[in-house]
Coordinates of C-alpha atoms in Angstrom, one line a residue:
X93 CA -0.1 0.5 -0.2
X94 CA 1.9 3.4 -1.1
X95 CA -0.5 6.0 0.5
X96 CA -3.1 6.0 3.0
X97 CA -5.7 6.8 2.0
X98 CA -5.7 2.9 0.1
X99 CA -5.7 1.7 3.7
X100 CA -8.9 -0.2 5.0
X101 CA -10.6 -2.4 8.3
X102 CA -9.8 -5.9 7.4
X103 CA -11.9 -7.8 9.7
X104 CA -12.1 -11.9 8.6
X105 CA -7.8 -12.5 9.0
X106 CA -5.2 -13.9 8.0
X107 CA -6.0 -13.0 4.1
X108 CA -3.4 -12.9 1.8
X109 CA -2.6 -10.3 -1.2
X110 CA -0.7 -10.9 -4.0
X111 CA -0.3 -7.4 -6.0
X112 CA 2.2 -6.1 -7.7
X113 CA 3.7 -3.9 -11.2
X114 CA 4.1 -5.5 -14.2
X115 CA 6.0 -3.4 -15.7
X116 CA 9.2 -1.8 -12.6
X117 CA 9.1 1.9 -15.2
X118 CA 6.0 3.7 -14.7
X119 CA 6.4 7.5 -16.0
X120 CA 5.6 11.1 -16.2
X121 CA 7.8 14.1 -16.9
X122 CA 7.8 17.1 -16.6
X123 CA 10.0 20.5 -18.0
X124 CA 10.6 22.7 -16.2
X125 CA 13.0 24.5 -18.5
X126 CA 10.4 26.2 -20.7
X127 CA 8.0 27.5 -18.4
X128 CA 9.3 27.3 -14.3
X129 CA 7.3 25.4 -11.8
X130 CA 7.0 26.4 -8.2
X131 CA 7.8 23.4 -5.8
X132 CA 4.1 23.4 -4.8
X133 CA 2.6 22.6 -8.4
X134 CA 5.7 19.3 -8.4
X135 CA 4.6 17.9 -4.9
X136 CA 1.2 17.7 -5.3
X137 CA 2.5 16.0 -9.2
X138 CA 3.9 13.9 -6.5
X139 CA 1.1 13.3 -4.5
X140 CA -1.1 12.5 -8.0
X141 CA 1.8 10.4 -9.1
X142 CA 2.3 8.4 -5.2
X143 CA -1.9 7.8 -5.8
X144 CA -1.9 6.3 -9.3
X145 CA 1.8 4.4 -8.3
X146 CA 3.4 5.9 -10.9
X147 CA 6.9 6.1 -9.7
X148 CA 9.5 7.8 -11.9
X149 CA 8.7 11.5 -11.8
X150 CA 11.3 12.3 -15.4
X151 CA 12.4 15.6 -14.6
X152 CA 13.6 17.9 -17.3
X153 CA 15.4 20.8 -16.2
X154 CA 17.4 21.7 -18.7
X155 CA 17.4 23.0 -22.2
X156 CA 18.0 25.9 -24.8
X157 CA 16.0 28.2 -22.3
X158 CA 17.0 28.3 -19.0
X159 CA 19.2 26.2 -16.8
X160 CA 16.7 25.8 -13.7
X161 CA 19.2 23.0 -11.2
X162 CA 21.8 25.3 -8.7
X163 CA 24.9 23.7 -9.4
X164 CA 27.4 23.1 -5.9
X165 CA 30.0 22.5 -8.5
X166 CA 29.8 25.4 -11.0
X167 CA 28.6 28.0 -8.4
X168 CA 27.1 30.8 -10.5
X169 CA 25.7 28.6 -13.3
X170 CA 22.4 28.6 -13.0
X171 CA 21.9 32.0 -11.3
X172 CA 23.4 33.3 -14.9
X173 CA 20.9 30.4 -16.9
X174 CA 17.8 30.7 -15.2
X175 CA 14.7 33.2 -16.3
X176 CA 16.1 34.6 -13.0
X177 CA 17.2 33.6 -10.1
X178 CA 14.1 33.4 -8.9
X179 CA 13.2 30.4 -11.1
X180 CA 15.9 28.2 -10.1
X181 CA 16.0 25.8 -7.8
X182 CA 18.1 25.7 -5.0
X183 CA 20.5 23.3 -3.6
X184 CA 18.2 23.1 -0.1
X185 CA 15.0 22.9 -2.4
X186 CA 16.2 19.9 -4.9
X187 CA 17.3 18.2 -1.8
X188 CA 14.3 18.9 0.2
X189 CA 12.4 17.9 -3.5
X190 CA 13.6 14.5 -2.9
X191 CA 13.6 13.8 0.0
X192 CA 9.9 14.7 -0.2
X193 CA 9.0 11.9 -3.4
X194 CA 11.4 9.2 -1.7
X195 CA 8.9 9.5 1.3
X196 CA 6.0 9.1 -1.3
X197 CA 7.5 6.4 -3.4
X198 CA 8.6 8.5 -6.3
X199 CA 12.2 8.9 -7.7
X200 CA 13.5 11.8 -9.4
X201 CA 15.3 10.8 -12.4
X202 CA 16.8 14.0 -13.8
X203 CA 17.6 14.8 -16.9
X204 CA 20.3 17.8 -18.0
X205 CA 20.1 17.7 -22.2
X206 CA 23.5 17.0 -24.3
X207 CA 24.9 17.7 -26.6
X208 CA 21.9 19.6 -28.0
X209 CA 19.2 21.9 -26.4
X210 CA 22.3 23.8 -24.4
X211 CA 21.9 27.5 -25.2
X212 CA 20.7 28.3 -21.7
X213 CA 24.6 27.6 -20.9
X214 CA 26.1 30.3 -23.5
X215 CA 24.4 33.1 -20.6
X216 CA 27.3 32.2 -18.1
X217 CA 30.5 33.6 -19.6
X218 CA 33.2 30.8 -17.8
X219 CA 31.2 28.1 -20.7
X220 CA 30.3 30.7 -23.7
X221 CA 32.4 29.5 -25.1
X222 CA 31.3 25.8 -25.3
X223 CA 28.1 26.5 -27.0
X224 CA 27.9 27.0 -30.3
X225 CA 25.1 28.7 -32.6
X226 CA 24.7 30.3 -29.4
X227 CA 23.7 33.9 -31.6
X228 CA 22.2 32.6 -34.5
X229 CA 18.4 32.8 -35.7
X230 CA 16.2 30.3 -37.5
X231 CA 13.7 32.1 -39.3
X232 CA 10.7 29.7 -41.7
X233 CA 7.6 29.8 -42.6
X234 CA 4.3 28.6 -41.1
X235 CA 2.6 26.8 -43.7
X236 CA -0.8 29.1 -43.7
X237 CA 0.2 30.9 -41.8
X238 CA 3.1 34.1 -40.6
X239 CA 7.1 33.8 -41.3
X240 CA 8.8 33.7 -37.9
X241 CA 11.8 35.8 -38.3
X242 CA 13.3 34.6 -35.5
X243 CA 12.7 31.2 -34.1
X244 CA 13.1 29.3 -30.9
X245 CA 17.3 29.2 -30.7
X246 CA 19.2 26.2 -29.5
X247 CA 22.9 25.1 -28.9
X248 CA 25.1 22.9 -29.4
X249 CA 27.9 21.6 -27.1
X250 CA 31.2 21.7 -28.6
X251 CA 32.2 17.8 -28.6
X252 CA 35.7 19.2 -29.6
X253 CA 36.8 21.2 -26.3
X254 CA 38.1 20.1 -23.0
X255 CA 35.8 22.5 -21.1
X256 CA 32.8 21.1 -22.6
X257 CA 33.8 17.8 -20.2
X258 CA 34.7 19.4 -17.6
X259 CA 31.5 21.4 -17.4
X260 CA 30.1 17.9 -17.8
X261 CA 31.9 16.0 -15.4
X262 CA 31.0 19.1 -12.4
X263 CA 27.3 19.2 -13.4
X264 CA 27.2 14.8 -13.6
X265 CA 28.6 15.8 -9.5
X266 CA 25.8 17.4 -9.2
X267 CA 23.1 15.3 -10.4
X268 CA 25.3 12.4 -8.3
X269 CA 25.2 15.0 -4.8
X270 CA 21.7 15.4 -5.1
X271 CA 19.8 12.4 -7.1
X272 CA 20.2 8.8 -5.3
X273 CA 18.1 6.6 -8.4
X274 CA 20.6 5.0 -11.1
X275 CA 19.2 6.0 -14.1
X276 CA 20.3 10.0 -15.0
X277 CA 19.0 11.2 -18.2
X278 CA 21.5 12.7 -20.5
X279 CA 18.6 13.4 -23.6
X280 CA 21.3 13.4 -26.8
X281 CA 18.3 14.3 -28.9
X282 CA 17.8 16.7 -31.8
X283 CA 21.3 17.4 -32.5
X284 CA 21.6 20.6 -34.8
X285 CA 24.9 19.0 -36.8
X286 CA 25.1 22.4 -39.1
X287 CA 26.2 24.1 -35.3
X288 CA 29.1 21.8 -35.3
X289 CA 30.1 23.5 -38.9
X290 CA 30.1 26.8 -38.2
X291 CA 33.9 26.1 -36.5
X292 CA 36.9 25.4 -37.8
X293 CA 38.6 23.7 -34.5
X294 CA 35.4 21.4 -34.8
X295 CA 36.4 20.1 -38.1
X296 CA 40.3 19.8 -37.2
X297 CA 38.9 17.6 -34.7
X298 CA 36.9 15.6 -36.7
X299 CA 40.7 15.3 -38.9
X300 CA 42.7 14.7 -36.2
X301 CA 40.4 11.7 -35.0
X302 CA 39.4 9.9 -38.3
X303 CA 35.9 11.3 -37.5
X304 CA 34.1 11.1 -41.3
X305 CA 30.6 13.3 -40.3
X306 CA 29.1 14.3 -37.7
X307 CA 26.8 11.1 -37.3
X308 CA 30.4 9.8 -36.1
X309 CA 31.0 13.0 -33.8
X310 CA 27.5 12.1 -32.5
X311 CA 29.0 9.1 -31.9
X312 CA 32.4 10.6 -29.8
X313 CA 30.8 12.9 -27.6
X314 CA 28.1 10.0 -26.5
X315 CA 30.8 7.7 -25.3
X316 CA 33.2 10.6 -23.5
X317 CA 30.6 11.7 -22.2
X318 CA 29.4 8.4 -20.9
X319 CA 32.7 7.8 -19.5
X320 CA 32.7 10.9 -17.7
X321 CA 29.7 9.9 -16.5
X322 CA 30.9 6.8 -14.6
X323 CA 33.4 8.4 -13.3
X324 CA 31.9 10.3 -11.4
X325 CA 30.0 7.5 -10.3
X326 CA 29.7 4.2 -11.5
X327 CA 26.9 3.1 -10.8
X328 CA 24.7 5.4 -13.2
X329 CA 22.7 4.6 -16.1
X330 CA 21.9 6.4 -19.0
X331 CA 19.0 7.0 -20.8
X332 CA 18.4 8.7 -24.1
X333 CA 15.9 9.8 -25.9
X334 CA 15.9 7.6 -29.2
X335 CA 13.9 8.2 -32.9
X336 CA 14.3 8.3 -36.2
X337 CA 16.2 10.8 -36.1
X338 CA 19.0 9.0 -33.7
X339 CA 19.0 5.5 -35.4
X340 CA 22.6 6.0 -36.2
X341 CA 24.4 6.7 -32.8
X342 CA 25.6 3.8 -31.2
X343 CA 24.8 3.2 -27.8
X344 CA 26.2 1.1 -25.2
X345 CA 24.3 -2.1 -23.7
X346 CA 23.3 -1.1 -20.7
X347 CA 22.3 2.3 -22.0
X348 CA 18.5 2.9 -21.1
X349 CA 16.5 4.3 -25.1
X350 CA 13.3 5.9 -24.4
X351 CA 11.6 6.1 -27.9
X352 CA 9.8 9.3 -28.8
X353 CA 8.6 8.2 -32.0
X354 CA 4.8 6.6 -33.6
X355 CA 3.8 3.8 -32.4
X356 CA 4.0 2.6 -35.9
X357 CA 8.6 2.4 -35.3
X358 CA 8.0 0.9 -31.9
X359 CA 8.8 -2.5 -34.0
X360 CA 11.8 -1.0 -35.7
X361 CA 13.6 -0.1 -32.7
X362 CA 13.6 -3.2 -31.1
X363 CA 15.8 -4.9 -33.6
X364 CA 18.2 -1.7 -33.9
X365 CA 19.0 -1.5 -30.7
X366 CA 18.0 -5.6 -30.1
X367 CA 20.3 -5.7 -26.9
X368 CA 19.1 -2.0 -25.1
X369 CA 16.1 -1.7 -22.7
X370 CA 13.4 0.4 -23.3
X371 CA 11.3 2.8 -22.2
X372 CA 7.8 3.8 -24.5
X373 CA 7.2 7.1 -25.3
X374 CA 4.8 7.4 -28.6
X375 CA 4.6 10.5 -29.6
X376 CA 1.2 9.7 -30.7
X377 CA -0.6 8.7 -28.0
X378 CA 2.0 9.4 -24.3
X379 CA 3.0 13.4 -25.5
X380 CA -0.1 14.6 -23.4
X381 CA 1.2 17.4 -23.9
X382 CA 0.2 17.5 -27.1
X383 CA -3.3 18.8 -29.2
X384 CA -3.2 22.5 -27.6
X385 CA -1.2 24.5 -29.7
X386 CA 2.4 25.1 -29.9
X387 CA 4.2 28.1 -29.1
X388 CA 3.3 29.9 -32.2
X389 CA 0.0 28.8 -31.6
X390 CA -0.6 27.0 -34.9
X391 CA -1.1 23.4 -34.1
X392 CA 0.7 20.6 -32.8
X393 CA 0.1 17.0 -32.0
X394 CA -2.4 14.7 -32.0
X395 CA -4.2 14.7 -28.2
X396 CA -5.1 11.8 -26.7
X397 CA -8.4 11.0 -24.1
X398 CA -7.7 8.8 -21.0
X399 CA -9.6 6.3 -22.5
X400 CA -7.1 6.0 -25.5
X401 CA -4.2 6.2 -23.5
X402 CA -5.7 3.7 -20.8
X403 CA -5.8 1.2 -24.3
X404 CA -2.2 1.2 -25.2
X405 CA -0.5 -1.2 -24.8
X406 CA 2.5 -1.4 -24.5
X407 CA 3.5 -4.8 -26.5
X408 CA 1.0 -4.5 -28.7
X409 CA 3.9 -3.0 -31.4
X410 CA 6.4 -6.2 -32.6
X411 CA 9.4 -5.3 -29.2
X412 CA 9.6 -7.7 -26.9
X413 CA 7.4 -7.3 -23.8
X414 CA 11.5 -8.4 -22.5
X415 CA 12.7 -5.5 -23.7
X416 CA 10.6 -2.9 -22.4
X417 CA 10.7 -1.5 -18.5
X418 CA 8.0 0.7 -18.9
X419 CA 5.8 3.2 -20.1
X420 CA 6.7 7.6 -19.7
X421 CA 3.7 10.5 -20.7
X422 CA 5.4 13.3 -21.0
X423 CA 4.3 17.2 -20.7
X424 CA 6.7 19.3 -22.6
X425 CA 6.7 22.5 -20.9
X426 CA 6.4 25.3 -23.8
X427 CA 2.7 25.7 -23.5
X428 CA 2.3 24.0 -20.1
X429 CA 3.0 26.5 -17.1
X430 CA 1.2 26.5 -13.0
X431 CA -2.0 27.2 -14.4
X432 CA -2.9 24.3 -16.9
X433 CA 0.1 21.4 -16.4
X434 CA -2.1 19.2 -13.6
X435 CA -5.7 19.8 -15.7
X436 CA -3.2 18.1 -19.2
X437 CA -1.3 15.5 -17.1
X438 CA -4.8 14.3 -14.7
X439 CA -6.9 12.1 -15.7
X440 CA -5.3 10.8 -18.4
X441 CA -1.9 9.4 -16.6
X442 CA -4.4 7.7 -14.5
X443 CA -5.0 5.6 -17.7
X444 CA -0.9 4.9 -18.2
X445 CA -0.9 4.4 -14.4
X446 CA -3.1 1.5 -14.8
X447 CA -1.7 0.2 -17.9
X448 CA 1.9 -0.3 -16.7
X449 CA 0.1 -1.8 -12.8
X450 CA -2.2 -4.4 -14.4
X451 CA -1.8 -7.7 -15.9
X452 CA -1.7 -7.8 -19.9
X453 CA -5.4 -6.8 -20.9
X454 CA -7.7 -9.2 -23.0
X455 CA -11.9 -8.3 -22.5
X456 CA -12.2 -5.3 -20.3
X457 CA -15.1 -4.6 -17.9
X458 CA -15.8 -0.4 -19.3
X459 CA -18.2 -0.1 -16.1
X460 CA -15.6 -1.0 -13.5
X461 CA -12.6 0.5 -15.3
X462 CA -15.1 4.0 -15.4
X463 CA -16.1 3.7 -12.0
X464 CA -12.3 2.9 -11.0
X465 CA -10.8 6.0 -13.0
X466 CA -14.0 8.4 -11.4
X467 CA -12.9 7.6 -7.8
X468 CA -8.8 8.3 -8.9
X469 CA -10.4 11.8 -10.2
X470 CA -12.0 12.6 -7.4
X471 CA -9.3 11.0 -4.5
X472 CA -7.3 13.4 -6.5
X473 CA -9.5 16.3 -5.8
X474 CA -10.0 15.7 -2.3
X475 CA -6.2 15.8 -2.3
X476 CA -6.4 19.8 -4.0
X477 CA -5.3 18.6 -7.0
X478 CA -6.7 19.6 -9.6
X479 CA -8.0 17.1 -11.9
X480 CA -10.3 16.6 -15.5
X481 CA -13.4 15.3 -15.3
X482 CA -13.7 11.1 -17.1
X483 CA -17.2 11.6 -18.1
X484 CA -20.3 13.7 -18.1
X485 CA -21.7 14.4 -14.6
X486 CA -25.2 12.6 -15.9
X487 CA -22.8 9.3 -16.9
X488 CA -20.8 9.8 -13.2
X489 CA -24.4 9.2 -11.4
X490 CA -25.1 6.6 -14.3
X491 CA -21.9 4.6 -15.7
X492 CA -24.7 1.6 -16.5
X493 CA -26.5 3.5 -18.9
X494 CA -23.1 5.3 -21.0
X495 CA -21.1 2.0 -21.0
X496 CA -21.2 -1.4 -22.1
X497 CA -20.1 -3.9 -20.1
X498 CA -17.5 -5.8 -21.8
X499 CA -14.7 -4.7 -24.5
X500 CA -12.2 -6.4 -26.8
X501 CA -8.8 -4.9 -26.8

């Protein structure tokens, strides 16, 4: 039993209860780098995860926009690289939050994205030299809408500089201090290789190390950064985002890959990386921040209902279940802040939570499912956690009128 909300008075004893999760990794991702999320919001999310039996909070702390984690080993980094000094998490706050989550049965998995999504670091003068493309703009046209003259700035760390790996070592020491869990997310996605073309020093480095192209340079960086991580803490395992754009990256056999392509490609990645374990976050199902528009006000992704997410079966896409350690719902922060984040998460994450905990389903008793989801949603609200409705108020009161008894998935 994870929470006091689930304690029951049992009169007829002895009684054996056998219950346990199907998947060890039952995750939710929040993004504090695009919109800063105050700690009371994060604590409420932990409370909701505890109730739902989600056990991994993937905390996206760093991106092009801001660097929100106060660094012990690089004083002043977050103070300059966050949106402002009151929009970063201090050492004491992080320590207290990690302890709070642990008490609720939730592990915090930090993400320090590298080498891409790293522009914020360049706002800290002692590290500005390691960020390529810092002043570059990305003008483009949104079809049928308007022209973007600047575009979202981005960057890629310079893999040829010793200072880059010195930065990583110090940040990894921060992570080792703050976070107990053996998983560390190192990102590795959406690296803009053209940023590496702007420096002759990178071309010279590639020639010296006989690296024929930027994919090989990426592999060099991944291997060296992983080596730095293991030097700092040999227990740590790296997680990397993995989709079509990174399918030529070579990972270590014990790296965890977080798949974020369409569901139709899940099978191909089990063939491409047969020795790796996977966390599934298909963009067309578990990106629960999708469907609300993007930063420019234009459409952005597909909205998925709680029932669609509930019916997502990780093993139905050709990847052997033995390769899947779990799945994760992702809430990216471009269009999510303290005003709307929680109602984007709840109740839809409840559907994923039950799928990841329960045995694989065949026939589904929809009346029972809706009743359970309604009860869980009510418990969330009783804990002052914002949660949208499962169904209409009439159907809440008359479930048998609205839902069929059996559904064949």
